[in-house]
Amino acid sequence: MKLHRESKGTITVATILFLILGALAIYFLKIWSLVIIMPLLVIYCLVFWFFRVPDRSILDHKENVIAPVDGKVVMIKEVDENEFLQGKAIQVSIFMSPLNVHICRYPVTGKVIYKKYHPGKYLVAWHEKSSTENERTTVAVETLTNHKVVFRQIAGYVARRIVFYCNEGDKAKAGHEFGFIKFGSRMDVFLPLDTEIICKIGDITKGGLDVIAKLKN
């Protein structure tokens, strides 16, 4: 199983803790140490599972808006996007549980024209105000269809580390990685009002594969 580059520090700490706690359990509990070691082993394996990098064949897209993450669509509504677009947009929000792949992918193809990191709170990721009050990043891409699409990584109650690798001027390719969020979190995508929304609330998405909307050409 291929592991994400962001896994190195977390897996190192997890390995050290597992060995120390396991050794202490064996020393003090003898045969009963399995009561401690087995749950620790499950948690240790889940850490590896969280940082997995699935092998996915990413296609080229022009009008299609691709799911940026694995997760569940929890919101589709018209909102005011006041950080970059300064106007109304359709917000599509996808919630990621700790068991989802947490690689963050470009939802559209084009050119990165804006990026910004915002420190903030750690409300639960499905809270509506988390989009504007939580720790988050905002990225905007000018698409091949001459639209401006904004997307936002949002830290949740558990997630305390957001990483994004893109810079202004970079070429964005729908479905390809631009960042990572550790543990439960959310991504919002802000689309033009005339966008055809294909997904619906409750849909389970596969990042880089599923088409969630289509821009007007």
PDB file of C-alpha atoms in Angstrom:
ATOM      1  CA  MET A   1       0.000   0.000   0.000  1.00  0.00           C
ATOM      2  CA  LYS A   2       1.407   3.382  -1.003  1.00  0.00           C
ATOM      3  CA  LEU A   3       1.425   5.969   1.786  1.00  0.00           C
ATOM      4  CA  HIS A   4       1.064   9.743   1.451  1.00  0.00           C
ATOM      5  CA  ARG A   5       4.127  11.918   2.085  1.00  0.00           C
ATOM      6  CA  GLU A   6       2.297  13.637   4.959  1.00  0.00           C
ATOM      7  CA  SER A   7       2.250  10.333   6.859  1.00  0.00           C
ATOM      8  CA  LYS A   8       5.916  10.321   7.893  1.00  0.00           C
ATOM      9  CA  GLY A   9       5.686  12.306  11.149  1.00  0.00           C
ATOM     10  CA  THR A  10       2.392  10.801  12.315  1.00  0.00           C
ATOM     11  CA  ILE A  11       3.461   7.212  11.628  1.00  0.00           C
ATOM     12  CA  THR A  12       6.789   7.773  13.376  1.00  0.00           C
ATOM     13  CA  VAL A  13       5.036   9.036  16.518  1.00  0.00           C
ATOM     14  CA  ALA A  14       2.424   6.264  16.323  1.00  0.00           C
ATOM     15  CA  THR A  15       5.130   3.594  16.024  1.00  0.00           C
ATOM     16  CA  ILE A  16       7.057   4.914  19.030  1.00  0.00           C
ATOM     17  CA  LEU A  17       3.896   5.094  21.161  1.00  0.00           C
ATOM     18  CA  PHE A  18       2.788   1.615  20.090  1.00  0.00           C
ATOM     19  CA  LEU A  19       6.157   0.081  20.994  1.00  0.00           C
ATOM     20  CA  ILE A  20       6.370   1.864  24.351  1.00  0.00           C
ATOM     21  CA  LEU A  21       2.800   1.090  25.411  1.00  0.00           C
ATOM     22  CA  GLY A  22       3.086  -2.481  24.148  1.00  0.00           C
ATOM     23  CA  ALA A  23       6.312  -3.048  26.062  1.00  0.00           C
ATOM     24  CA  LEU A  24       4.811  -1.599  29.254  1.00  0.00           C
ATOM     25  CA  ALA A  25       1.719  -3.794  28.857  1.00  0.00           C
ATOM     26  CA  ILE A  26       3.842  -6.932  28.453  1.00  0.00           C
ATOM     27  CA  TYR A  27       6.062  -6.035  31.415  1.00  0.00           C
ATOM     28  CA  PHE A  28       3.232  -5.303  33.847  1.00  0.00           C
ATOM     29  CA  LEU A  29       0.357  -7.466  32.586  1.00  0.00           C
ATOM     30  CA  LYS A  30       2.155 -10.499  31.140  1.00  0.00           C
ATOM     31  CA  ILE A  31      -0.377 -12.659  29.266  1.00  0.00           C
ATOM     32  CA  TRP A  32      -3.161 -10.134  29.916  1.00  0.00           C
ATOM     33  CA  SER A  33      -1.195  -7.588  27.894  1.00  0.00           C
ATOM     34  CA  LEU A  34      -3.130  -8.706  24.805  1.00  0.00           C
ATOM     35  CA  VAL A  35      -6.150  -6.846  26.187  1.00  0.00           C
ATOM     36  CA  ILE A  36      -4.141  -3.653  25.672  1.00  0.00           C
ATOM     37  CA  ILE A  37      -2.025  -4.614  22.667  1.00  0.00           C
ATOM     38  CA  MET A  38      -4.843  -5.753  20.352  1.00  0.00           C
ATOM     39  CA  PRO A  39      -6.823  -2.458  20.491  1.00  0.00           C
ATOM     40  CA  LEU A  40      -3.541  -0.542  20.092  1.00  0.00           C
ATOM     41  CA  LEU A  41      -2.734  -2.650  17.036  1.00  0.00           C
ATOM     42  CA  VAL A  42      -6.113  -1.841  15.489  1.00  0.00           C
ATOM     43  CA  ILE A  43      -5.557   1.898  16.035  1.00  0.00           C
ATOM     44  CA  TYR A  44      -2.006   1.599  14.678  1.00  0.00           C
ATOM     45  CA  CYS A  45      -3.285  -0.075  11.486  1.00  0.00           C
ATOM     46  CA  LEU A  46      -5.970   2.606  11.089  1.00  0.00           C
ATOM     47  CA  VAL A  47      -3.256   5.273  11.067  1.00  0.00           C
ATOM     48  CA  PHE A  48      -1.674   3.545   8.057  1.00  0.00           C
ATOM     49  CA  TRP A  49      -5.093   3.149   6.434  1.00  0.00           C
ATOM     50  CA  PHE A  50      -5.806   6.862   6.844  1.00  0.00           C
ATOM     51  CA  PHE A  51      -2.704   7.851   4.872  1.00  0.00           C
ATOM     52  CA  ARG A  52      -3.282   5.438   1.982  1.00  0.00           C
ATOM     53  CA  VAL A  53      -2.922   6.694  -1.571  1.00  0.00           C
ATOM     54  CA  PRO A  54      -5.379   4.880  -3.869  1.00  0.00           C
ATOM     55  CA  ASP A  55      -4.408   4.204  -7.473  1.00  0.00           C
ATOM     56  CA  ARG A  56      -6.873   6.138  -9.635  1.00  0.00           C
ATOM     57  CA  SER A  57      -6.915   6.829 -13.365  1.00  0.00           C
ATOM     58  CA  ILE A  58      -7.563  10.574 -13.713  1.00  0.00           C
ATOM     59  CA  LEU A  59      -9.073  11.747 -17.006  1.00  0.00           C
ATOM     60  CA  ASP A  60      -8.742  15.146 -18.665  1.00  0.00           C
ATOM     61  CA  HIS A  61     -11.662  17.529 -18.041  1.00  0.00           C
ATOM     62  CA  LYS A  62     -12.755  20.907 -19.362  1.00  0.00           C
ATOM     63  CA  GLU A  63     -16.351  21.658 -18.337  1.00  0.00           C
ATOM     64  CA  ASN A  64     -16.626  18.952 -15.679  1.00  0.00           C
ATOM     65  CA  VAL A  65     -16.261  19.761 -11.990  1.00  0.00           C
ATOM     66  CA  ILE A  66     -14.700  16.761 -10.267  1.00  0.00           C
ATOM     67  CA  ALA A  67     -15.188  15.715  -6.642  1.00  0.00           C
ATOM     68  CA  PRO A  68     -12.124  17.138  -4.867  1.00  0.00           C
ATOM     69  CA  VAL A  69     -12.213  14.561  -2.050  1.00  0.00           C
ATOM     70  CA  ASP A  70     -13.688  11.263  -0.946  1.00  0.00           C
ATOM     71  CA  GLY A  71     -16.662  11.849   1.307  1.00  0.00           C
ATOM     72  CA  LYS A  72     -20.346  12.672   1.532  1.00  0.00           C
ATOM     73  CA  VAL A  73     -22.137  15.644  -0.014  1.00  0.00           C
ATOM     74  CA  VAL A  74     -23.687  17.484   2.930  1.00  0.00           C
ATOM     75  CA  MET A  75     -24.656  20.841   1.439  1.00  0.00           C
ATOM     76  CA  ILE A  76     -25.751  22.320  -1.895  1.00  0.00           C
ATOM     77  CA  LYS A  77     -27.019  25.884  -1.631  1.00  0.00           C
ATOM     78  CA  GLU A  78     -26.745  29.408  -2.998  1.00  0.00           C
ATOM     79  CA  VAL A  79     -24.491  31.550  -0.814  1.00  0.00           C
ATOM     80  CA  ASP A  80     -22.516  34.782  -0.813  1.00  0.00           C
ATOM     81  CA  GLU A  81     -18.816  34.064  -1.346  1.00  0.00           C
ATOM     82  CA  ASN A  82     -17.205  37.221  -0.002  1.00  0.00           C
ATOM     83  CA  GLU A  83     -13.527  36.341   0.129  1.00  0.00           C
ATOM     84  CA  PHE A  84     -12.720  36.190  -3.574  1.00  0.00           C
ATOM     85  CA  LEU A  85     -15.793  36.080  -5.799  1.00  0.00           C
ATOM     86  CA  GLN A  86     -17.537  38.912  -3.917  1.00  0.00           C
ATOM     87  CA  GLY A  87     -20.925  37.675  -5.001  1.00  0.00           C
ATOM     88  CA  LYS A  88     -23.367  34.795  -5.086  1.00  0.00           C
ATOM     89  CA  ALA A  89     -22.301  31.263  -5.903  1.00  0.00           C
ATOM     90  CA  ILE A  90     -23.479  27.678  -5.511  1.00  0.00           C
ATOM     91  CA  GLN A  91     -21.710  26.023  -2.602  1.00  0.00           C
ATOM     92  CA  VAL A  92     -21.168  22.265  -2.706  1.00  0.00           C
ATOM     93  CA  SER A  93     -19.756  20.890   0.557  1.00  0.00           C
ATOM     94  CA  ILE A  94     -18.260  17.416   1.008  1.00  0.00           C
ATOM     95  CA  PHE A  95     -17.607  16.038   4.499  1.00  0.00           C
ATOM     96  CA  MET A  96     -14.749  13.588   5.081  1.00  0.00           C
ATOM     97  CA  SER A  97     -14.794  11.158   7.982  1.00  0.00           C
ATOM     98  CA  PRO A  98     -11.485   9.958   9.481  1.00  0.00           C
ATOM     99  CA  LEU A  99     -11.850   6.757   7.416  1.00  0.00           C
ATOM    100  CA  ASN A 100     -11.938   8.564   4.060  1.00  0.00           C
ATOM    101  CA  VAL A 101      -8.937   9.203   1.832  1.00  0.00           C
ATOM    102  CA  HIS A 102      -7.909  12.776   2.719  1.00  0.00           C
ATOM    103  CA  ILE A 103      -6.032  13.748  -0.420  1.00  0.00           C
ATOM    104  CA  CYS A 104      -7.399  17.071  -1.730  1.00  0.00           C
ATOM    105  CA  ARG A 105      -7.692  17.409  -5.503  1.00  0.00           C
ATOM    106  CA  TYR A 106      -8.363  20.245  -7.922  1.00  0.00           C
ATOM    107  CA  PRO A 107     -12.065  20.189  -8.842  1.00  0.00           C
ATOM    108  CA  VAL A 108     -11.477  22.008 -12.152  1.00  0.00           C
ATOM    109  CA  THR A 109      -8.791  22.513 -14.776  1.00  0.00           C
ATOM    110  CA  GLY A 110      -7.237  25.918 -15.367  1.00  0.00           C
ATOM    111  CA  LYS A 111      -4.827  28.320 -13.664  1.00  0.00           C
ATOM    112  CA  VAL A 112      -4.446  29.083  -9.951  1.00  0.00           C
ATOM    113  CA  ILE A 113      -5.113  32.807  -9.503  1.00  0.00           C
ATOM    114  CA  TYR A 114      -5.505  33.060  -5.714  1.00  0.00           C
ATOM    115  CA  LYS A 115      -4.474  31.222  -2.548  1.00  0.00           C
ATOM    116  CA  LYS A 116      -4.680  32.130   1.128  1.00  0.00           C
ATOM    117  CA  TYR A 117      -4.407  30.435   4.508  1.00  0.00           C
ATOM    118  CA  HIS A 118      -6.716  31.500   7.367  1.00  0.00           C
ATOM    119  CA  PRO A 119      -6.155  30.549  11.018  1.00  0.00           C
ATOM    120  CA  GLY A 120      -9.389  29.992  12.914  1.00  0.00           C
ATOM    121  CA  LYS A 121     -11.588  27.846  15.126  1.00  0.00           C
ATOM    122  CA  TYR A 122     -12.149  24.080  15.105  1.00  0.00           C
ATOM    123  CA  LEU A 123     -15.914  23.745  14.941  1.00  0.00           C
ATOM    124  CA  VAL A 124     -17.180  20.346  13.821  1.00  0.00           C
ATOM    125  CA  ALA A 125     -16.632  20.172  10.066  1.00  0.00           C
ATOM    126  CA  TRP A 126     -20.324  19.814   9.182  1.00  0.00           C
ATOM    127  CA  HIS A 127     -21.206  23.041  11.023  1.00  0.00           C
ATOM    128  CA  GLU A 128     -22.353  25.668   8.490  1.00  0.00           C
ATOM    129  CA  LYS A 129     -20.165  28.405  10.026  1.00  0.00           C
ATOM    130  CA  SER A 130     -17.025  26.265   9.731  1.00  0.00           C
ATOM    131  CA  SER A 131     -16.650  27.546   6.163  1.00  0.00           C
ATOM    132  CA  THR A 132     -15.934  31.065   7.430  1.00  0.00           C
ATOM    133  CA  GLU A 133     -14.773  30.605  11.040  1.00  0.00           C
ATOM    134  CA  ASN A 134     -12.587  27.469  11.102  1.00  0.00           C
ATOM    135  CA  GLU A 135      -8.942  27.158  10.155  1.00  0.00           C
ATOM    136  CA  ARG A 136      -9.054  26.928   6.372  1.00  0.00           C
ATOM    137  CA  THR A 137      -7.410  27.603   3.039  1.00  0.00           C
ATOM    138  CA  THR A 138      -8.964  29.217  -0.009  1.00  0.00           C
ATOM    139  CA  VAL A 139      -7.862  28.610  -3.597  1.00  0.00           C
ATOM    140  CA  ALA A 140      -9.317  30.094  -6.788  1.00  0.00           C
ATOM    141  CA  VAL A 141      -8.842  28.767 -10.300  1.00  0.00           C
ATOM    142  CA  GLU A 142      -9.685  30.429 -13.597  1.00  0.00           C
ATOM    143  CA  THR A 143     -11.007  27.557 -15.672  1.00  0.00           C
ATOM    144  CA  LEU A 144     -10.666  26.668 -19.348  1.00  0.00           C
ATOM    145  CA  THR A 145     -14.282  27.829 -19.712  1.00  0.00           C
ATOM    146  CA  ASN A 146     -13.323  31.294 -18.378  1.00  0.00           C
ATOM    147  CA  HIS A 147     -15.099  30.826 -15.051  1.00  0.00           C
ATOM    148  CA  LYS A 148     -13.659  31.495 -11.612  1.00  0.00           C
ATOM    149  CA  VAL A 149     -14.118  28.602  -9.220  1.00  0.00           C
ATOM    150  CA  VAL A 150     -13.221  28.828  -5.528  1.00  0.00           C
ATOM    151  CA  PHE A 151     -12.599  25.859  -3.252  1.00  0.00           C
ATOM    152  CA  ARG A 152     -11.779  25.707   0.404  1.00  0.00           C
ATOM    153  CA  GLN A 153     -10.130  23.157   2.719  1.00  0.00           C
ATOM    154  CA  ILE A 154     -11.677  23.347   6.187  1.00  0.00           C
ATOM    155  CA  ALA A 155     -10.232  21.902   9.378  1.00  0.00           C
ATOM    156  CA  GLY A 156     -12.681  20.091  11.605  1.00  0.00           C
ATOM    157  CA  TYR A 157     -12.828  19.286  15.308  1.00  0.00           C
ATOM    158  CA  VAL A 158     -10.273  16.495  14.883  1.00  0.00           C
ATOM    159  CA  ALA A 159      -8.290  17.791  11.905  1.00  0.00           C
ATOM    160  CA  ARG A 160      -5.549  20.150  13.052  1.00  0.00           C
ATOM    161  CA  ARG A 161      -3.270  20.264  10.039  1.00  0.00           C
ATOM    162  CA  ILE A 162      -4.077  21.520   6.549  1.00  0.00           C
ATOM    163  CA  VAL A 163      -1.506  21.336   3.771  1.00  0.00           C
ATOM    164  CA  PHE A 164      -1.765  22.831   0.296  1.00  0.00           C
ATOM    165  CA  TYR A 165       1.030  22.751  -2.249  1.00  0.00           C
ATOM    166  CA  CYS A 166      -0.269  25.031  -5.000  1.00  0.00           C
ATOM    167  CA  ASN A 167       0.928  28.560  -5.781  1.00  0.00           C
ATOM    168  CA  GLU A 168      -0.543  31.388  -7.814  1.00  0.00           C
ATOM    169  CA  GLY A 169       0.262  30.841 -11.472  1.00  0.00           C
ATOM    170  CA  ASP A 170       0.306  27.041 -11.191  1.00  0.00           C
ATOM    171  CA  LYS A 171      -1.552  24.950 -13.718  1.00  0.00           C
ATOM    172  CA  ALA A 172      -4.509  23.175 -12.118  1.00  0.00           C
ATOM    173  CA  LYS A 173      -5.671  19.822 -13.470  1.00  0.00           C
ATOM    174  CA  ALA A 174      -9.023  18.481 -12.340  1.00  0.00           C
ATOM    175  CA  GLY A 175      -8.603  15.378 -10.205  1.00  0.00           C
ATOM    176  CA  HIS A 176      -4.911  15.928  -9.464  1.00  0.00           C
ATOM    177  CA  GLU A 177      -3.635  16.538  -5.928  1.00  0.00           C
ATOM    178  CA  PHE A 178      -3.104  20.017  -4.529  1.00  0.00           C
ATOM    179  CA  GLY A 179      -3.177  19.346  -0.784  1.00  0.00           C
ATOM    180  CA  PHE A 180      -4.006  17.139   2.179  1.00  0.00           C
ATOM    181  CA  ILE A 181      -5.994  17.405   5.427  1.00  0.00           C
ATOM    182  CA  LYS A 182      -5.239  15.208   8.409  1.00  0.00           C
ATOM    183  CA  PHE A 183      -8.289  13.437   9.868  1.00  0.00           C
ATOM    184  CA  GLY A 184     -11.975  14.487   9.765  1.00  0.00           C
ATOM    185  CA  SER A 185     -12.613  17.623   7.739  1.00  0.00           C
ATOM    186  CA  ARG A 186     -14.542  19.228   4.870  1.00  0.00           C
ATOM    187  CA  MET A 187     -14.111  20.786   1.447  1.00  0.00           C
ATOM    188  CA  ASP A 188     -16.336  23.466  -0.059  1.00  0.00           C
ATOM    189  CA  VAL A 189     -16.514  24.259  -3.770  1.00  0.00           C
ATOM    190  CA  PHE A 190     -18.070  27.554  -4.924  1.00  0.00           C
ATOM    191  CA  LEU A 191     -19.437  27.489  -8.473  1.00  0.00           C
ATOM    192  CA  PRO A 192     -21.108  30.003 -10.830  1.00  0.00           C
ATOM    193  CA  LEU A 193     -24.875  30.203 -10.476  1.00  0.00           C
ATOM    194  CA  ASP A 194     -25.490  28.804 -13.973  1.00  0.00           C
ATOM    195  CA  THR A 195     -23.506  25.645 -13.232  1.00  0.00           C
ATOM    196  CA  GLU A 196     -25.342  22.370 -13.792  1.00  0.00           C
ATOM    197  CA  ILE A 197     -25.211  20.522 -10.464  1.00  0.00           C
ATOM    198  CA  ILE A 198     -25.083  16.770 -10.983  1.00  0.00           C
ATOM    199  CA  CYS A 199     -24.589  15.536  -7.425  1.00  0.00           C
ATOM    200  CA  LYS A 200     -27.180  15.641  -4.651  1.00  0.00           C
ATOM    201  CA  ILE A 201     -27.086  15.784  -0.867  1.00  0.00           C
ATOM    202  CA  GLY A 202     -26.206  12.386   0.544  1.00  0.00           C
ATOM    203  CA  ASP A 203     -24.105  11.267  -2.429  1.00  0.00           C
ATOM    204  CA  ILE A 204     -20.849   9.468  -1.630  1.00  0.00           C
ATOM    205  CA  THR A 205     -18.013  10.838  -3.756  1.00  0.00           C
ATOM    206  CA  LYS A 206     -14.692   9.477  -4.969  1.00  0.00           C
ATOM    207  CA  GLY A 207     -12.123  12.250  -5.276  1.00  0.00           C
ATOM    208  CA  GLY A 208     -10.690  12.657  -8.764  1.00  0.00           C
ATOM    209  CA  LEU A 209     -13.279  10.355 -10.340  1.00  0.00           C
ATOM    210  CA  ASP A 210     -16.867  11.490  -9.775  1.00  0.00           C
ATOM    211  CA  VAL A 211     -18.331  14.427 -11.687  1.00  0.00           C
ATOM    212  CA  ILE A 212     -20.302  16.624  -9.297  1.00  0.00           C
ATOM    213  CA  ALA A 213     -21.193  19.511 -11.659  1.00  0.00           C
ATOM    214  CA  LYS A 214     -20.723  20.840 -15.164  1.00  0.00           C
ATOM    215  CA  LEU A 215     -19.721  24.397 -16.100  1.00  0.00           C
ATOM    216  CA  LYS A 216     -21.378  26.215 -18.990  1.00  0.00           C
ATOM    217  CA  ASN A 217     -19.030  26.274 -21.976  1.00  0.00           C
TER     218      ASN A 217
END
